[in-house]
Amino acid sequence: MKQKLYITGVTGFTILFLAWWFCLPNPLFSDPFCTVVSDQSGQLLNARIAADQQWRFAPIDSVPFKFATALITFEDRRFYTHFGVDIRAMARAIRSNLLAEGKKSGASTLTMQLMRMSRKKVSRSFWQKLIETAWALRAEWRFSKDELLRLYASHAPFGGNVVGLEAASWRYYHKPAHALTWSESAVLAVLPNAPGLIYPGRNPDALRQKRNYLLLRLYEKGYLDRETYELSLLENVPGPTMALPDLAPHLTDQLIQQNAGGRSLTTTLNGNLQAEVQRGLNRYITTLSRNHIHNGAVLVADVASGEVLVYCGNTTERENEYGEQNNMIVTPRSSGSILKPFLFAQMVQNRQLTPWQIVPDIPTQIGGFAPRNFDEQYSGAVKADAALAASLNIPAVRMLREYGVPSFHYDLQKLGFSTITQSPGHYGLSLILGGAETKLWDLVNAYREIPLVLSRDKNVNRTDGIHVLRNDEYAEKPQWNLHAGVAWSVTEALSEVKRPLIDVNWLTFSSSRKVSWKTGTSLGLRDAWAVGYDSGFVVGVWVGNASGEGRPGLTGLQAAAPLLFDIFNKLPNRPALPRPGLYIQAVDICIESGMRAGRHCGNIESKDIPLPALETVACTFCVPVQLDASGRYRVHKLCYVPSESREEKRFVLPPLQEWYYRRNHPEYRGLPPWLPECNESASGSVMQLIYPTTTARVLVPREVDGNLESIVLKAAHRNAEAIIYWHLNDQYLGATSGLHHLEVSPEPGNYDLTLVDDKGAVVKETLTVVVGR
Ligand SMILES: [Zn+2]
């Protein structure tokens, strides 16, 4: 009988013990948190309310000393010594309740209060208290005192929908909890006890009274000296909650999309710089809005670390009237000319080009594709680096044709241009003129490679691409084995501050630092790009309309470059990029062609060439020419006494290039005419104008609606394969082949009509256009 009782007793105790041991849920709290985005130094950039509409930040690492001290002093003096239940306080409470002294004494320890928060029960019945006590005793087994304090600070209610110390600190004082003063800590320490009663802004006197009581206790215990105590009493109690910072909202959206919300994310951003650049962007776009240009984006990355310092996905001041909520850093847009430096670099690295080599700039038609330069002019031949700086389209298209669309397409994919998803044939040669879309993010990531290979800093991060989160495993680095010598050539070509073609005072762009930069403009003036870099930073700018609407003046040079330089002026100065001495070598270069000097080149200079370009072919444009004694005519040994002739080295362009080149190069001599007795092929012209005939007055009839009708110019060529290029007053009209008919609608007046064939033969006529009936 006694034994039976004993077994029942042990069993009963075991069941009770097990019930107690497993009573505590794990984890203690499963509430959703705010999405909190901070900068590299922990400064709050942005926060979004938790899924349950509470301002509850993720648990903090440690509870600040001032708050912890104030809280323990106010709520639970023996917190560090009791085991979850404070027997002395409990006895006192029971006595005072029995004596019905009116004032209800709490006697709940912080641990018990924490259990009540976890159980989310508002009732304070005896039964509930008993459960809280059991839980509290158990919790003291599982958690250290510091962990309990941390849980308390993270989940305590602070009035309204503000939960946890960190959220409260930001909502009431606009600062992180570790920066709270004694007075502020005291206010927040008294709030969880009765958050409804003394909700800040509602009952300031009661709140002040409670705070002052706590400050006095802290002073008496020696935590505060007299001066701090007196000054603390003078501080105001907080008013209604404040709005949280709203910096980098587009990044916050992006991070929520990538990582799901409810997390605290420390980014690589520089909060102060972010705020300054965002203000600048807002101001800038407000100005452009007068021209109906409403959106812009800026991305700034640190070259060495790849860390993104500024992320402005759009303007932030206005409502979503013009698509301001769109994150234009990750929106694919037409690339314009912004990819040209990569083609230049690849061709130099591939031994196809020296950086200064001339490339043709002449009327070009390739399979129905007729690229035009921005200014509709032709220079005949232009150095590759100058063509890049001036962003000439025809040289770029001809370079791409030589390099190959599939090769360049492959390069761009390796460079991380994630939006180039179609086949090479889909883009064709337009790939270099904006036929493909790109994102500002990918652009900055790819451009960073250029200064990165030139950097000799040992601490440089050479394995990650640009990234916004610390230890971001998704930061993909472009796979580009860029040669340092080639990177140097690109950098030199892009650091020309003065850019031709546009009549703007470019001196305003010259800053004290050397910036290498490139602009781009998409077809139809829809997108303005500018990307620049120095040794420290890569800056990318996009300006346009999220709707895709094009506007006059929406060009890379006019709309994006000014903002780019404005941002560089905000960035700290860095030393110039080092010259990569091991990767370049001085070599003789033909001044005329920019190719490696051959034995017939007359004008030579020594230049530092990237090592791969040492293997380019020697100059193919300079030839030896036999001249007569006067030096005015070409001769050959069958028609002229060799001893009286002399040889000269001449730079000679193909005929059509020569025809355009001469206009801007009066020093160009080319080939002199043959001495008449030496010219075997001078058997009349190969090309003839059929209509209008010599010095004709051309009657252009007026149509019924008053417009002038067009006329058809006609010519014939001896060679059936020939192409004729037509010009009116040096304005290029178009090219014909086979049937040489060209329709034009000239206004009345006098014109010079010039025909040039693909071999350089020229026919000129003057004509007068009059209106007839
Ligand atoms: Zn030469």
Coordinates of C-alpha atoms and ligand atoms in Angstrom, one line a residue, residues 590 593 601 619 622, ligand 1:
C590 CA 52.8 55.8 -88.1
S593 CA 47.5 55.7 -90.0
C601 CA 55.9 55.5 -93.3
C619 CA 51.0 50.3 -91.7
C622 CA 52.0 54.4 -96.7
Ligands
ZN1 ZN 52.2 54.7 -92.4

